Amino acid sequence: MSKLQKPATLYKTPFCKAYWRDAAMELKDTKMLVVAALMIALRVALKGLYIPLAPNLNINIAAPFINALGAMIFGPVVAGLAACVSDTLGCILFPQGVYFFPCMFVEVAGSMLFAMFFYRAKITVTRVILARFSMDLFVNIILNSLVMCWYYQVIMGKSYVAMILPAAIKNLCMFPIEAFLLTLFLAIMIPVTFKLKLTYDSSADKSSLKFNAKQFCLLLAMFAVGVACVVGYLFYHYDHNSVSGSYTAEERYDINTEMTDVVKAQTDDWDEDTMVTTVESAYKKFMKGYTTYNVAVYVVDDAALEGYDKDLETIRGMSKSKAKKVADDGVMTRVSGAVIVLDDKTGEVLSFTLGN
């Protein structure tokens, strides 16, 4: 084993040069690398043990415990590298769909976050609660949702939006349970790791990891903050992100055709046989039960269409950019725009505004 001499300094914060210098030194310690290899093997093995709730929505408590323990022992530098290895091996041994490289960033972020809370620090209940809260909110809810939206759009060709709320609810519900169980787990493991000279808290005091009334209040307060943040994020996400960009070809054709029917029913200004509508944006309001569609209305030139390389049905299923190209080619002309609000359940037209 390595005889590398390292300082046993504890840090109140990871935001100092000495902290990262010590974290980088762990790469030179043979014992730490052996421990990291062991933790990688445990994480990979435990990844296959989960409770499935829905596609890409599972509960796995054991693997995060090993992740937190390893991060506490060998710090953020080794933890980040270990996350890359465990994610790759986990995808090979326990595949859950097509391998998507950006998912690794979620694993790395989670491992480094735990390390920044636990490595070379005196572990307290408050620190564990804040670490678990940060993990659930910033990594599991926000970062993972962004990566999964990307994955669903690029790999699966559909939207992940419907899964954001269930994933957020799952993480919020699990947060108090995970924080409590992680505290108990670390209370058992810290004296063991100190005796093995893997951690640096010389007190190894279990009393700092016992819940009292203040910690329970903090747990509830963090849960309330998490709920407020998730609800606020969802309102913002739905109000500022168009869902039209995630439509599949079939969904786009269906929704464009539906908008054409709505425009036909609301006005007789154009010949229904030559009219084409294209959804340019669609905003699905969170918890309000309706979607606002911004629609472009085109009229097709039959003479120009005859020698064109696309037929009318193909044009009806086009996106905003493709429809604009057809218009630029002189095959159809944009004659108006419309703002249409539909009830999500019944399809009833709640509002129709015709404009430019």
Short mmCIF file of C-alpha atoms in Angstrom, two decimals:
data_model
loop_
_atom_site.label_atom_id
_atom_site.label_comp_id
_atom_site.label_asym_id
_atom_site.label_seq_id
_atom_site.Cartn_x
_atom_site.Cartn_y
_atom_site.Cartn_z
CA MET A 1 0.00 0.00 0.00
CA SER A 2 0.97 3.59 -0.53
CA LYS A 3 2.91 5.32 2.21
CA LEU A 4 1.82 8.73 0.94
CA GLN A 5 1.69 11.23 3.78
CA LYS A 6 -1.42 13.41 3.69
CA PRO A 7 -2.61 16.12 6.05
CA ALA A 8 -5.67 15.22 8.15
CA THR A 9 -7.23 18.67 7.79
CA LEU A 10 -11.01 19.03 8.03
CA TYR A 11 -12.62 21.82 6.01
CA LYS A 12 -15.78 23.79 6.73
CA THR A 13 -16.23 24.50 3.04
CA PRO A 14 -14.93 22.96 -0.20
CA PHE A 15 -14.40 26.39 -1.72
CA CYS A 16 -10.70 26.73 -1.01
CA LYS A 17 -7.53 25.76 -2.83
CA ALA A 18 -6.26 23.45 -0.09
CA TYR A 19 -9.42 21.33 -0.20
CA TRP A 20 -9.02 20.60 -3.91
CA ARG A 21 -5.28 20.03 -3.53
CA ASP A 22 -5.96 17.34 -0.93
CA ALA A 23 -8.74 15.87 -3.09
CA ALA A 24 -6.36 15.61 -6.06
CA MET A 25 -3.73 13.91 -3.87
CA GLU A 26 -6.12 10.97 -3.38
CA LEU A 27 -5.30 9.94 -6.95
CA LYS A 28 -1.76 9.12 -5.77
CA ASP A 29 -2.93 7.00 -2.83
CA THR A 30 -3.08 3.31 -3.73
CA LYS A 31 -5.41 2.54 -0.82
CA MET A 32 -7.93 5.14 -2.01
CA LEU A 33 -7.83 3.78 -5.56
CA VAL A 34 -8.49 0.26 -4.25
CA VAL A 35 -11.42 1.58 -2.19
CA ALA A 36 -12.71 3.46 -5.24
CA ALA A 37 -12.59 0.25 -7.29
CA LEU A 38 -14.54 -1.55 -4.56
CA MET A 39 -17.15 1.22 -4.43
CA ILE A 40 -17.50 1.15 -8.22
CA ALA A 41 -18.15 -2.60 -8.08
CA LEU A 42 -20.78 -2.15 -5.34
CA ARG A 43 -22.50 0.72 -7.18
CA VAL A 44 -22.67 -1.25 -10.41
CA ALA A 45 -24.03 -4.33 -8.63
CA LEU A 46 -26.66 -2.32 -6.75
CA LYS A 47 -27.79 -0.46 -9.87
CA GLY A 48 -29.64 -3.58 -10.92
CA LEU A 49 -31.61 -3.58 -7.65
CA TYR A 50 -34.43 -1.08 -8.01
CA ILE A 51 -38.20 -0.76 -7.79
CA PRO A 52 -39.64 0.28 -11.18
CA LEU A 53 -42.41 2.87 -11.05
CA ALA A 54 -42.62 3.76 -14.74
CA PRO A 55 -40.30 3.79 -17.80
CA ASN A 56 -37.06 5.53 -16.71
CA LEU A 57 -38.55 6.15 -13.24
CA ASN A 58 -37.18 3.87 -10.51
CA ILE A 59 -36.46 3.85 -6.79
CA ASN A 60 -32.96 2.75 -5.76
CA ILE A 61 -31.85 3.64 -2.24
CA ALA A 62 -28.83 1.34 -1.79
CA ALA A 63 -26.69 2.68 -4.66
CA PRO A 64 -26.89 6.33 -3.48
CA PHE A 65 -25.72 5.22 -0.02
CA ILE A 66 -22.60 3.63 -1.52
CA ASN A 67 -22.14 6.74 -3.67
CA ALA A 68 -22.26 8.99 -0.58
CA LEU A 69 -19.90 6.73 1.37
CA GLY A 70 -17.34 6.61 -1.41
CA ALA A 71 -17.52 10.36 -1.97
CA MET A 72 -16.95 10.94 1.75
CA ILE A 73 -13.86 8.69 1.68
CA PHE A 74 -11.99 9.70 -1.47
CA GLY A 75 -13.30 13.18 -2.34
CA PRO A 76 -14.68 14.91 -5.43
CA VAL A 77 -11.81 14.27 -7.87
CA VAL A 78 -11.77 10.49 -7.48
CA ALA A 79 -15.57 10.49 -7.06
CA GLY A 80 -16.05 12.17 -10.43
CA LEU A 81 -13.80 9.64 -12.18
CA ALA A 82 -15.44 6.74 -10.34
CA ALA A 83 -18.85 7.97 -11.47
CA CYS A 84 -17.74 7.87 -15.11
CA VAL A 85 -16.56 4.28 -14.75
CA SER A 86 -19.59 3.06 -12.77
CA ASP A 87 -22.03 4.71 -15.19
CA THR A 88 -20.37 3.09 -18.21
CA LEU A 89 -20.18 -0.34 -16.58
CA GLY A 90 -23.74 -0.04 -15.29
CA CYS A 91 -25.05 0.72 -18.77
CA ILE A 92 -23.18 -2.31 -20.16
CA LEU A 93 -24.27 -4.77 -17.46
CA PHE A 94 -27.74 -3.40 -16.69
CA PRO A 95 -28.90 -1.57 -19.83
CA GLN A 96 -32.13 0.42 -19.57
CA GLY A 97 -32.41 1.62 -23.14
CA VAL A 98 -29.92 3.10 -25.59
CA TYR A 99 -26.64 4.31 -24.10
CA PHE A 100 -26.64 8.12 -23.97
CA PHE A 101 -23.33 9.73 -23.03
CA PRO A 102 -24.75 12.94 -21.41
CA CYS A 103 -26.38 10.76 -18.71
CA MET A 104 -22.86 10.41 -17.31
CA PHE A 105 -22.95 14.09 -16.33
CA VAL A 106 -25.79 13.34 -13.90
CA GLU A 107 -23.73 10.59 -12.23
CA VAL A 108 -20.66 12.80 -12.03
CA ALA A 109 -22.61 15.75 -10.63
CA GLY A 110 -24.21 13.56 -7.95
CA SER A 111 -20.92 12.00 -6.84
CA MET A 112 -19.09 15.32 -6.71
CA LEU A 113 -21.95 16.98 -4.84
CA PHE A 114 -21.88 14.33 -2.11
CA ALA A 115 -18.10 14.70 -1.92
CA MET A 116 -18.30 18.46 -1.51
CA PHE A 117 -20.59 17.99 1.49
CA PHE A 118 -18.91 14.99 3.13
CA TYR A 119 -15.21 14.81 2.17
CA ARG A 120 -12.88 16.02 4.95
CA ALA A 121 -15.83 17.47 6.86
CA LYS A 122 -17.42 16.85 10.24
CA ILE A 123 -20.63 15.12 9.25
CA THR A 124 -23.75 16.38 11.02
CA VAL A 125 -27.46 15.77 10.53
CA THR A 126 -27.82 19.24 9.08
CA ARG A 127 -25.06 18.59 6.54
CA VAL A 128 -26.67 15.28 5.50
CA ILE A 129 -30.09 16.91 5.07
CA LEU A 130 -28.66 19.72 2.95
CA ALA A 131 -26.64 17.25 0.87
CA ARG A 132 -29.65 15.02 0.20
CA PHE A 133 -31.84 18.06 -0.56
CA SER A 134 -29.28 19.45 -3.03
CA MET A 135 -28.97 16.04 -4.66
CA ASP A 136 -32.73 15.64 -5.12
CA LEU A 137 -33.42 19.19 -6.30
CA PHE A 138 -30.41 20.16 -8.41
CA VAL A 139 -29.26 16.76 -9.71
CA ASN A 140 -32.24 14.39 -9.72
CA ILE A 141 -34.96 16.90 -10.61
CA ILE A 142 -33.36 19.74 -12.58
CA LEU A 143 -30.22 18.30 -14.21
CA ASN A 144 -31.63 14.82 -14.79
CA SER A 145 -34.84 16.27 -16.28
CA LEU A 146 -32.84 18.35 -18.75
CA VAL A 147 -30.73 15.35 -19.78
CA MET A 148 -33.76 13.06 -20.07
CA CYS A 149 -35.60 15.64 -22.21
CA TRP A 150 -32.57 15.64 -24.50
CA TYR A 151 -32.45 11.81 -24.49
CA TYR A 152 -36.15 11.43 -25.30
CA GLN A 153 -35.96 13.96 -28.13
CA VAL A 154 -32.73 12.67 -29.73
CA ILE A 155 -32.99 8.93 -29.12
CA MET A 156 -36.71 8.20 -28.79
CA GLY A 157 -38.15 11.02 -30.88
CA LYS A 158 -40.77 12.01 -28.33
CA SER A 159 -41.30 14.31 -25.38
CA TYR A 160 -40.23 13.68 -21.78
CA VAL A 161 -42.41 16.52 -20.48
CA ALA A 162 -45.09 14.18 -19.13
CA MET A 163 -42.45 12.43 -16.97
CA ILE A 164 -41.06 15.57 -15.32
CA LEU A 165 -43.85 15.88 -12.76
CA PRO A 166 -43.88 12.18 -11.68
CA ALA A 167 -40.07 12.26 -11.35
CA ALA A 168 -40.21 15.44 -9.26
CA ILE A 169 -42.94 14.01 -7.01
CA LYS A 170 -40.97 10.80 -6.53
CA ASN A 171 -37.83 12.69 -5.48
CA LEU A 172 -39.76 14.97 -3.13
CA CYS A 173 -41.52 12.05 -1.47
CA MET A 174 -38.27 10.13 -1.10
CA PHE A 175 -36.25 13.09 0.21
CA PRO A 176 -37.19 12.85 3.94
CA ILE A 177 -36.86 9.05 3.90
CA GLU A 178 -33.50 9.10 2.13
CA ALA A 179 -32.13 11.87 4.35
CA PHE A 180 -33.12 9.97 7.50
CA LEU A 181 -31.75 6.61 6.29
CA LEU A 182 -28.53 8.15 4.96
CA THR A 183 -27.93 9.75 8.37
CA LEU A 184 -28.32 6.39 10.09
CA PHE A 185 -26.05 4.73 7.53
CA LEU A 186 -23.26 7.28 7.95
CA ALA A 187 -23.57 7.14 11.74
CA ILE A 188 -22.66 3.46 11.49
CA MET A 189 -19.97 3.81 8.82
CA ILE A 190 -18.01 6.87 10.03
CA PRO A 191 -16.42 5.14 13.08
CA VAL A 192 -15.54 2.17 10.85
CA THR A 193 -13.94 4.28 8.12
CA PHE A 194 -12.00 6.30 10.71
CA LYS A 195 -10.58 3.15 12.30
CA LEU A 196 -9.54 1.99 8.85
CA LYS A 197 -7.86 5.40 8.31
CA LEU A 198 -10.07 6.21 5.36
CA THR A 199 -11.67 9.35 6.79
CA TYR A 200 -10.31 12.23 8.86
CA ASP A 201 -12.87 13.07 11.57
CA SER A 202 -10.87 12.10 14.64
CA SER A 203 -13.84 12.52 16.97
CA ALA A 204 -15.92 9.91 15.13
CA ASP A 205 -18.74 11.19 17.31
CA LYS A 206 -22.14 9.62 16.71
CA SER A 207 -23.91 12.34 18.69
CA SER A 208 -23.54 14.74 15.75
CA LEU A 209 -25.64 12.33 13.68
CA LYS A 210 -28.60 12.10 16.04
CA PHE A 211 -31.82 13.84 15.09
CA ASN A 212 -33.29 16.43 17.40
CA ALA A 213 -36.29 18.73 17.10
CA LYS A 214 -34.34 21.34 15.12
CA GLN A 215 -33.20 18.80 12.56
CA PHE A 216 -36.72 17.45 12.09
CA CYS A 217 -37.92 21.02 11.56
CA LEU A 218 -35.12 21.58 9.05
CA LEU A 219 -36.11 18.39 7.24
CA LEU A 220 -39.71 19.58 6.94
CA ALA A 221 -38.61 23.08 5.94
CA MET A 222 -36.36 21.70 3.17
CA PHE A 223 -39.22 19.50 1.98
CA ALA A 224 -41.50 22.58 1.79
CA VAL A 225 -38.79 24.55 -0.06
CA GLY A 226 -38.36 21.65 -2.47
CA VAL A 227 -42.09 21.52 -3.19
CA ALA A 228 -42.15 25.29 -3.80
CA CYS A 229 -39.11 25.15 -6.09
CA VAL A 230 -40.47 22.24 -8.12
CA VAL A 231 -43.89 23.84 -8.54
CA GLY A 232 -42.29 27.16 -9.51
CA TYR A 233 -39.97 25.42 -11.97
CA LEU A 234 -42.86 23.53 -13.56
CA PHE A 235 -44.92 26.71 -13.97
CA TYR A 236 -41.92 28.43 -15.57
CA HIS A 237 -41.07 25.42 -17.76
CA TYR A 238 -44.56 25.03 -19.14
CA ASP A 239 -45.04 28.78 -19.66
CA HIS A 240 -41.73 29.34 -21.48
CA ASN A 241 -41.03 26.11 -23.37
CA SER A 242 -43.01 25.14 -26.44
CA VAL A 243 -43.90 21.47 -26.61
CA SER A 244 -44.20 21.61 -30.41
CA GLY A 245 -40.48 20.99 -30.86
CA SER A 246 -40.83 17.51 -29.35
CA TYR A 247 -43.65 16.33 -31.65
CA THR A 248 -43.04 13.17 -33.64
CA ALA A 249 -43.90 13.22 -37.35
CA GLU A 250 -47.23 11.50 -36.62
CA GLU A 251 -48.06 13.85 -33.74
CA ARG A 252 -47.22 16.90 -35.85
CA TYR A 253 -49.46 15.76 -38.71
CA ASP A 254 -52.33 15.06 -36.31
CA ILE A 255 -52.06 18.39 -34.50
CA ASN A 256 -51.66 20.38 -37.73
CA THR A 257 -54.75 18.66 -39.13
CA GLU A 258 -56.67 19.37 -35.94
CA MET A 259 -55.75 23.06 -36.17
CA THR A 260 -56.92 23.10 -39.79
CA ASP A 261 -60.31 21.74 -38.68
CA VAL A 262 -60.54 24.40 -35.97
CA VAL A 263 -59.77 27.22 -38.42
CA LYS A 264 -62.32 25.82 -40.90
CA ALA A 265 -64.97 25.76 -38.17
CA GLN A 266 -64.21 29.32 -37.06
CA THR A 267 -63.95 31.07 -40.44
CA ASP A 268 -64.79 30.51 -44.10
CA ASP A 269 -62.24 32.98 -45.46
CA TRP A 270 -60.26 30.32 -47.34
CA ASP A 271 -60.98 27.24 -49.41
CA GLU A 272 -60.69 24.28 -47.06
CA ASP A 273 -59.19 22.09 -49.79
CA THR A 274 -56.17 24.33 -50.26
CA MET A 275 -55.71 25.60 -46.71
CA VAL A 276 -52.80 24.31 -44.61
CA THR A 277 -52.09 25.17 -40.98
CA THR A 278 -48.80 24.68 -39.15
CA VAL A 279 -48.33 24.82 -35.38
CA GLU A 280 -45.42 27.19 -34.78
CA SER A 281 -45.46 26.91 -30.98
CA ALA A 282 -47.57 25.26 -28.31
CA TYR A 283 -47.56 26.14 -24.63
CA LYS A 284 -49.20 23.62 -22.30
CA LYS A 285 -50.12 25.51 -19.15
CA PHE A 286 -49.15 23.69 -15.95
CA MET A 287 -52.16 22.44 -13.97
CA LYS A 288 -54.56 24.63 -15.98
CA GLY A 289 -55.82 21.99 -18.39
CA TYR A 290 -55.40 23.87 -21.64
CA THR A 291 -52.81 24.45 -24.36
CA THR A 292 -52.22 27.63 -26.37
CA TYR A 293 -51.28 27.04 -30.01
CA ASN A 294 -49.74 29.69 -32.26
CA VAL A 295 -50.71 28.64 -35.77
CA ALA A 296 -49.67 29.83 -39.24
CA VAL A 297 -52.35 29.65 -41.95
CA TYR A 298 -51.25 29.01 -45.54
CA VAL A 299 -53.06 28.71 -48.86
CA VAL A 300 -51.56 26.25 -51.36
CA ASP A 301 -51.18 27.16 -55.04
CA ASP A 302 -52.53 24.11 -56.93
CA ALA A 303 -50.60 24.96 -60.10
CA ALA A 304 -47.28 25.26 -58.25
CA LEU A 305 -47.99 22.07 -56.30
CA GLU A 306 -48.32 19.97 -59.48
CA GLY A 307 -44.63 20.10 -60.31
CA TYR A 308 -43.42 20.10 -56.70
CA ASP A 309 -41.58 17.19 -55.07
CA LYS A 310 -43.96 17.04 -52.09
CA ASP A 311 -47.68 16.38 -52.05
CA LEU A 312 -50.35 18.17 -50.02
CA GLU A 313 -50.51 15.53 -47.27
CA THR A 314 -46.75 15.76 -46.71
CA ILE A 315 -47.00 19.54 -46.46
CA ARG A 316 -49.80 19.24 -43.88
CA GLY A 317 -47.41 17.38 -41.55
CA MET A 318 -44.55 19.87 -41.75
CA SER A 319 -42.90 21.84 -38.96
CA LYS A 320 -42.64 25.62 -38.88
CA SER A 321 -39.24 25.77 -40.62
CA LYS A 322 -40.12 23.25 -43.33
CA ALA A 323 -43.44 24.97 -44.06
CA LYS A 324 -41.63 28.28 -44.38
CA LYS A 325 -39.29 26.73 -46.97
CA VAL A 326 -42.26 25.48 -49.00
CA ALA A 327 -43.70 29.00 -48.85
CA ASP A 328 -40.35 30.44 -49.97
CA ASP A 329 -40.46 28.04 -52.93
CA GLY A 330 -43.72 29.70 -54.00
CA VAL A 331 -45.90 26.61 -53.47
CA MET A 332 -48.06 28.25 -50.79
CA THR A 333 -48.62 31.66 -49.26
CA ARG A 334 -48.94 32.57 -45.59
CA VAL A 335 -52.26 34.42 -45.35
CA SER A 336 -52.76 34.75 -41.60
CA GLY A 337 -51.94 33.53 -38.14
CA ALA A 338 -54.14 32.31 -35.34
CA VAL A 339 -53.96 31.82 -31.59
CA ILE A 340 -56.03 28.82 -30.57
CA VAL A 341 -56.64 27.67 -27.01
CA LEU A 342 -57.91 24.10 -26.61
CA ASP A 343 -59.07 22.17 -23.57
CA ASP A 344 -56.59 19.28 -23.11
CA LYS A 345 -59.23 16.73 -22.13
CA THR A 346 -62.19 17.53 -24.36
CA GLY A 347 -60.50 19.32 -27.27
CA GLU A 348 -63.03 22.14 -26.91
CA VAL A 349 -62.00 25.49 -28.39
CA LEU A 350 -61.73 27.87 -25.45
CA SER A 351 -60.45 30.81 -27.46
CA PHE A 352 -59.82 31.63 -31.12
CA THR A 353 -58.06 34.77 -32.30
CA LEU A 354 -57.28 35.39 -35.95
CA GLY A 355 -54.49 37.82 -36.77
CA ASN A 356 -51.35 38.38 -38.77
#
